[in-house]
PDB file of C-alpha atoms and ligand atoms in Angstrom:
ATOM      1  CA  MET P   1      15.642  -8.782  11.432  1.00 38.00           C
ATOM      2  CA  ARG P   2      14.744  -8.020  15.021  1.00 42.00           C
ATOM      3  CA  GLN P   3      16.040  -4.853  16.563  1.00 42.00           C
ATOM      4  CA  GLY P   4      19.051  -4.909  18.836  1.00 44.00           C
ATOM      5  CA  VAL P   5      20.824  -7.747  17.077  1.00 43.00           C
ATOM      6  CA  THR P   6      24.524  -7.437  17.785  1.00 45.00           C
ATOM      7  CA  ARG P   7      27.371  -7.547  15.334  1.00 42.00           C
ATOM      8  CA  ARG P   8      28.597 -10.639  17.133  1.00 45.00           C
ATOM      9  CA  GLU P   9      25.271 -12.346  16.450  1.00 45.00           C
ATOM     10  CA  LEU P  10      25.455 -11.351  12.797  1.00 42.00           C
ATOM     11  CA  LEU P  11      28.962 -12.761  12.514  1.00 41.00           C
ATOM     12  CA  ALA P  12      27.883 -15.934  14.257  1.00 43.00           C
ATOM     13  CA  ALA P  13      24.981 -16.268  11.844  1.00 42.00           C
ATOM     14  CA  GLY P  14      27.332 -15.726   8.938  1.00 41.00           C
ATOM     15  CA  LEU P  15      29.739 -18.359  10.222  1.00 39.00           C
ATOM     16  CA  ALA P  16      26.857 -20.764  10.654  1.00 41.00           C
ATOM     17  CA  LEU P  17      25.919 -20.258   7.019  1.00 43.00           C
ATOM     18  CA  PRO P  18      29.102 -20.583   4.924  1.00 43.00           C
ATOM     19  CA  PHE P  19      27.103 -19.997   1.740  1.00 43.00           C
ATOM     20  CA  SER P  20      25.101 -17.156   3.173  1.00 43.00           C
ATOM     21  CA  GLY P  21      25.851 -14.991   0.138  1.00 44.00           C
ATOM     22  CA  VAL P  22      24.180 -17.535  -2.076  1.00 43.00           C
ATOM     23  CA  ALA P  23      21.357 -17.922   0.397  1.00 43.00           C
ATOM     24  CA  TYR P  24      20.786 -14.200   0.353  1.00 44.00           C
ATOM     25  CA  ALA P  25      20.689 -14.113  -3.417  1.00 46.00           C
ATOM     26  CA  GLN P  26      17.979 -16.759  -3.338  1.00 50.00           C
ATOM     27  CA  LEU P  27      15.991 -15.009  -0.651  1.00 54.00           C
ATOM     28  CA  THR P  28      12.485 -14.269  -1.836  1.00 63.00           C
ATOM     29  CA  CYS P  29       9.845 -11.959  -0.524  1.00 78.00           C
ATOM     30  CA  GLY P  30       7.455 -14.874  -0.466  1.00 74.00           C
ATOM     31  CA  GLU P  31       3.998 -14.431  -1.711  1.00 89.00           C
ATOM     32  CA  LEU P  32       2.935 -11.726  -4.078  1.00 95.00           C
ATOM     33  CA  THR P  33       0.593  -9.180  -2.531  1.00 97.00           C
ATOM     34  CA  ALA P  34      -2.884 -10.640  -2.880  1.00 97.00           C
ATOM     35  CA  PRO P  35      -5.254  -9.120  -5.425  1.00 98.00           C
ATOM     36  CA  GLN P  36      -8.719  -7.940  -4.474  1.00 98.00           C
ATOM     37  CA  THR P  37     -11.751  -6.724  -6.353  1.00 98.00           C
ATOM     38  CA  GLU P  38     -11.536  -3.301  -7.965  1.00 98.00           C
ATOM     39  CA  GLY P  39     -15.045  -2.406  -6.786  1.00 97.00           C
ATOM     40  CA  PRO P  40     -17.397  -0.079  -8.663  1.00 97.00           C
ATOM     41  CA  PHE P  41     -15.625   3.271  -8.176  1.00 98.00           C
ATOM     42  CA  PHE P  42     -12.314   3.140 -10.037  1.00 98.00           C
ATOM     43  CA  LYS P  43     -11.723   5.984 -12.511  1.00 98.00           C
ATOM     44  CA  THR P  44      -8.911   6.233 -15.021  1.00 98.00           C
ATOM     45  CA  GLN P  45      -6.774   9.355 -15.472  1.00 98.00           C
ATOM     46  CA  SER P  46      -6.404  10.309 -11.814  1.00 98.00           C
ATOM     47  CA  PRO P  47      -4.068  13.263 -11.264  1.00 98.00           C
ATOM     48  CA  ARG P  48      -0.411  12.617 -10.465  1.00 98.00           C
ATOM     49  CA  ARG P  49       0.113  13.718  -6.862  1.00 98.00           C
ATOM     50  CA  VAL P  50       1.443  12.282  -3.606  1.00 98.00           C
ATOM     51  CA  SER P  51      -0.997  14.255  -1.442  1.00 98.00           C
ATOM     52  CA  LEU P  52      -4.729  13.815  -1.851  1.00 98.00           C
ATOM     53  CA  LEU P  53      -5.454  16.471   0.772  1.00 98.00           C
ATOM     54  CA  GLU P  54      -7.878  19.190  -0.296  1.00 95.00           C
ATOM     55  CA  LYS P  55      -8.135  22.681   1.167  1.00 95.00           C
ATOM     56  CA  ASP P  56     -11.436  21.709   2.753  1.00 95.00           C
ATOM     57  CA  SER P  57     -10.459  18.202   3.879  1.00 95.00           C
ATOM     58  CA  VAL P  58     -11.914  17.616   7.333  1.00 92.00           C
ATOM     59  CA  GLY P  59     -11.013  13.976   7.906  1.00 91.00           C
ATOM     60  CA  GLU P  60      -8.192  12.736  10.079  1.00 95.00           C
ATOM     61  CA  ARG P  61      -4.928  12.989   8.183  1.00 96.00           C
ATOM     62  CA  MET P  62      -2.818   9.935   7.524  1.00 97.00           C
ATOM     63  CA  ILE P  63       0.315   8.805   5.748  1.00 98.00           C
ATOM     64  CA  LEU P  64       0.772   5.483   4.010  1.00 98.00           C
ATOM     65  CA  ALA P  65       4.378   4.738   3.120  1.00 97.00           C
ATOM     66  CA  GLY P  66       6.322   1.698   2.054  1.00 97.00           C
ATOM     67  CA  VAL P  67       8.330   0.098  -0.677  1.00 97.00           C
ATOM     68  CA  VAL P  68       7.460  -1.886  -3.750  1.00 97.00           C
ATOM     69  CA  LEU P  69       9.478  -5.075  -4.043  1.00 97.00           C
ATOM     70  CA  SER P  70       9.850  -7.740  -6.670  1.00 95.00           C
ATOM     71  CA  ARG P  71       9.338 -11.351  -5.695  1.00 92.00           C
ATOM     72  CA  ALA P  72      13.157 -11.539  -5.441  1.00 91.00           C
ATOM     73  CA  CYS P  73      13.065  -8.763  -2.812  1.00 92.00           C
ATOM     74  CA  LYS P  74      14.569  -6.143  -5.106  1.00 94.00           C
ATOM     75  CA  PRO P  75      13.188  -2.617  -4.790  1.00 96.00           C
ATOM     76  CA  ALA P  76      11.058  -1.880  -7.828  1.00 97.00           C
ATOM     77  CA  ALA P  77      11.533   1.641  -9.191  1.00 98.00           C
ATOM     78  CA  ASN P  78       9.122   3.664 -11.293  1.00 98.00           C
ATOM     79  CA  VAL P  79       6.142   1.535 -10.324  1.00 98.00           C
ATOM     80  CA  LEU P  80       2.756   3.156 -10.809  1.00 98.00           C
ATOM     81  CA  LEU P  81       0.629   3.329  -7.647  1.00 99.00           C
ATOM     82  CA  ASP P  82      -2.878   4.630  -8.305  1.00 99.00           C
ATOM     83  CA  PHE P  83      -4.881   5.187  -5.095  1.00 99.00           C
ATOM     84  CA  TRP P  84      -8.548   5.946  -4.605  1.00 98.00           C
ATOM     85  CA  HIS P  85     -10.723   5.905  -1.507  1.00 98.00           C
ATOM     86  CA  SER P  86     -13.891   7.238   0.065  1.00 98.00           C
ATOM     87  CA  ASP P  87     -14.065  10.568   1.870  1.00 97.00           C
ATOM     88  CA  ASP P  88     -14.780  11.216   5.544  1.00 97.00           C
ATOM     89  CA  MET P  89     -18.467  10.456   4.893  1.00 97.00           C
ATOM     90  CA  GLY P  90     -17.839   7.186   3.065  1.00 97.00           C
ATOM     91  CA  GLU P  91     -18.573   8.683  -0.352  1.00 98.00           C
ATOM     92  CA  TYR P  92     -16.525   8.323  -3.534  1.00 98.00           C
ATOM     93  CA  ASP P  93     -16.108  11.250  -5.893  1.00 98.00           C
ATOM     94  CA  ASN P  94     -17.358   9.839  -9.172  1.00 97.00           C
ATOM     95  CA  ASP P  95     -17.626  13.236 -10.870  1.00 97.00           C
ATOM     96  CA  GLY P  96     -14.156  14.588 -10.104  1.00 97.00           C
ATOM     97  CA  PHE P  97     -10.969  13.282  -8.561  1.00 98.00           C
ATOM     98  CA  ARG P  98     -11.207  13.961  -4.832  1.00 98.00           C
ATOM     99  CA  TYR P  99      -9.187  11.309  -2.979  1.00 98.00           C
ATOM    100  CA  ARG P 100      -7.859   9.897  -6.206  1.00 98.00           C
ATOM    101  CA  GLY P 101      -4.263  10.183  -7.350  1.00 98.00           C
ATOM    102  CA  HIS P 102      -1.345   8.284  -8.778  1.00 98.00           C
ATOM    103  CA  GLN P 103       2.384   8.396  -8.137  1.00 98.00           C
ATOM    104  CA  PHE P 104       5.495   6.399  -9.013  1.00 98.00           C
ATOM    105  CA  SER P 105       7.885   4.592  -6.699  1.00 98.00           C
ATOM    106  CA  ASP P 106      11.343   6.183  -6.497  1.00 98.00           C
ATOM    107  CA  ALA P 107      14.715   4.609  -7.332  1.00 97.00           C
ATOM    108  CA  GLU P 108      14.645   2.691  -4.025  1.00 97.00           C
ATOM    109  CA  GLY P 109      11.110   1.471  -4.624  1.00 97.00           C
ATOM    110  CA  ARG P 110       9.647   3.840  -2.056  1.00 98.00           C
ATOM    111  CA  PHE P 111       6.276   5.559  -2.165  1.00 98.00           C
ATOM    112  CA  ARG P 112       4.500   7.893   0.256  1.00 98.00           C
ATOM    113  CA  LEU P 113       0.845   8.853   0.175  1.00 98.00           C
ATOM    114  CA  GLU P 114      -0.624  11.692   2.210  1.00 98.00           C
ATOM    115  CA  THR P 115      -4.393  11.703   2.571  1.00 98.00           C
ATOM    116  CA  ILE P 116      -7.274  11.448   5.041  1.00 98.00           C
ATOM    117  CA  VAL P 117      -8.538   8.357   6.776  1.00 97.00           C
ATOM    118  CA  PRO P 118     -11.503   7.190   4.692  1.00 98.00           C
ATOM    119  CA  ALA P 119     -14.806   6.466   6.409  1.00 97.00           C
ATOM    120  CA  ARG P 120     -16.471   3.083   6.498  1.00 97.00           C
ATOM    121  CA  TYR P 121     -19.522   2.737   4.310  1.00 97.00           C
ATOM    122  CA  PRO P 122     -22.344   0.196   4.358  1.00 96.00           C
ATOM    123  CA  GLY P 123     -20.967  -3.313   4.024  1.00 96.00           C
ATOM    124  CA  ARG P 124     -17.326  -2.220   4.023  1.00 98.00           C
ATOM    125  CA  THR P 125     -14.697  -1.728   6.662  1.00 98.00           C
ATOM    126  CA  ARG P 126     -12.174   1.107   6.291  1.00 98.00           C
ATOM    127  CA  HIS P 127      -9.939   0.579   3.236  1.00 98.00           C
ATOM    128  CA  LEU P 128      -7.887   2.185   0.492  1.00 98.00           C
ATOM    129  CA  HIS P 129      -8.050   0.954  -3.103  1.00 98.00           C
ATOM    130  CA  VAL P 130      -4.882   0.789  -5.158  1.00 99.00           C
ATOM    131  CA  LYS P 131      -3.583  -0.397  -8.504  1.00 98.00           C
ATOM    132  CA  VAL P 132       0.143  -1.165  -8.636  1.00 98.00           C
ATOM    133  CA  GLN P 133       1.982  -1.747 -11.893  1.00 98.00           C
ATOM    134  CA  ALA P 134       5.652  -2.038 -12.769  1.00 98.00           C
ATOM    135  CA  PRO P 135       6.608  -0.870 -16.270  1.00 97.00           C
ATOM    136  CA  GLN P 136       5.507  -3.387 -18.904  1.00 97.00           C
ATOM    137  CA  LYS P 137       4.056  -5.690 -16.240  1.00 97.00           C
ATOM    138  CA  ARG P 138       0.538  -6.643 -15.303  1.00 96.00           C
ATOM    139  CA  VAL P 139      -1.543  -4.586 -12.924  1.00 98.00           C
ATOM    140  CA  LEU P 140      -2.111  -5.640  -9.333  1.00 98.00           C
ATOM    141  CA  THR P 141      -5.481  -4.357  -8.089  1.00 98.00           C
ATOM    142  CA  THR P 142      -5.961  -4.658  -4.350  1.00 98.00           C
ATOM    143  CA  GLN P 143      -7.140  -2.957  -1.165  1.00 98.00           C
ATOM    144  CA  ILE P 144      -5.248  -1.918   1.963  1.00 98.00           C
ATOM    145  CA  TYR P 145      -6.854  -2.171   5.407  1.00 98.00           C
ATOM    146  CA  PHE P 146      -6.509  -0.514   8.803  1.00 97.00           C
ATOM    147  CA  PRO P 147      -5.370  -2.831  11.614  1.00 96.00           C
ATOM    148  CA  GLY P 148      -7.671  -2.942  14.609  1.00 95.00           C
ATOM    149  CA  ASP P 149     -10.580  -1.303  12.834  1.00 96.00           C
ATOM    150  CA  PRO P 150     -13.823  -2.532  14.405  1.00 96.00           C
ATOM    151  CA  GLY P 151     -15.307  -2.999  10.942  1.00 97.00           C
ATOM    152  CA  ASN P 152     -12.697  -5.561   9.868  1.00 98.00           C
ATOM    153  CA  ALA P 153     -14.372  -8.554  11.477  1.00 97.00           C
ATOM    154  CA  ARG P 154     -17.668  -7.772   9.745  1.00 97.00           C
ATOM    155  CA  ASP P 155     -16.243  -7.348   6.230  1.00 98.00           C
ATOM    156  CA  PRO P 156     -15.775 -10.617   4.329  1.00 98.00           C
ATOM    157  CA  LEU P 157     -13.268  -8.916   2.015  1.00 98.00           C
ATOM    158  CA  TYR P 158     -10.925  -7.993   4.891  1.00 98.00           C
ATOM    159  CA  ARG P 159      -7.560  -9.801   4.882  1.00 98.00           C
ATOM    160  CA  ALA P 160      -5.046  -9.389   7.694  1.00 97.00           C
ATOM    161  CA  ALA P 161      -2.236  -9.809   5.149  1.00 96.00           C
ATOM    162  CA  LEU P 162      -3.473  -6.617   3.470  1.00 98.00           C
ATOM    163  CA  ALA P 163      -3.559  -4.546   6.658  1.00 98.00           C
ATOM    164  CA  MET P 164      -1.013  -1.754   6.954  1.00 98.00           C
ATOM    165  CA  ARG P 165       1.321  -1.726   9.946  1.00 96.00           C
ATOM    166  CA  LYS P 166       1.341   1.284  12.222  1.00 90.00           C
ATOM    167  CA  THR P 167       4.825   2.702  12.773  1.00 84.00           C
ATOM    168  CA  ALA P 168       5.545   6.068  14.386  1.00 79.00           C
ATOM    169  CA  GLY P 169       2.138   7.441  13.510  1.00 82.00           C
ATOM    170  CA  GLU P 170       2.355   6.338   9.895  1.00 94.00           C
ATOM    171  CA  GLY P 171       0.804   3.442   8.075  1.00 97.00           C
ATOM    172  CA  ARG P 172       3.307   1.186   6.402  1.00 97.00           C
ATOM    173  CA  PHE P 173       2.684  -1.330   3.651  1.00 97.00           C
ATOM    174  CA  ASP P 174       5.176  -3.013   1.351  1.00 96.00           C
ATOM    175  CA  PHE P 175       3.932  -4.420  -1.920  1.00 98.00           C
ATOM    176  CA  VAL P 176       5.420  -7.524  -3.514  1.00 97.00           C
ATOM    177  CA  ILE P 177       4.586  -7.561  -7.201  1.00 97.00           C
ATOM    178  CA  ASP P 178       5.511  -8.979 -10.564  1.00 94.00           C
ATOM    179  CA  ALA P 179       8.289  -6.509 -11.389  1.00 94.00           C
TER     180      ALA P 179
HETATM  181 FE1  LIG B   1     -14.213   0.923  -1.598  1.00 69.71          FE
END
């Protein structure tokens, strides 16, 4: 809903839709978040943590926050979100767990990741990898992109629908999954 909508407009909209309650119940969040390739650097058993910052992290800090929704637009609680990404030099830590970590969405479906902005690396624009899985459901593996990054146009994997939105200095992305 756009900002600044007045109560009068809401009432008018409600009057125009006598079965708006039913319509709302049937509202969907549209398409499921698109899957993308896992790539070669996924590791199981990442630590559980919402901040991937290290004492010696030198990259630009960033936040990615959002909610996990079911296809019926219901917040999905206790969803596993397992993130991994390259460091400020475009390298993945394949020996340890730098810039790898998992967390769970809260009761309102919310998650919040604190980390550094990953560097581009040959052939790839800037991106985060993530696996998202509701309890007892299948895993969504995808990648999240940075809007306006000059590397986007050169990366055939880039999808605008998978780009985070920038709001108040934070990245925002809402997942729609089988939940
Ligand atoms: Fe990658």
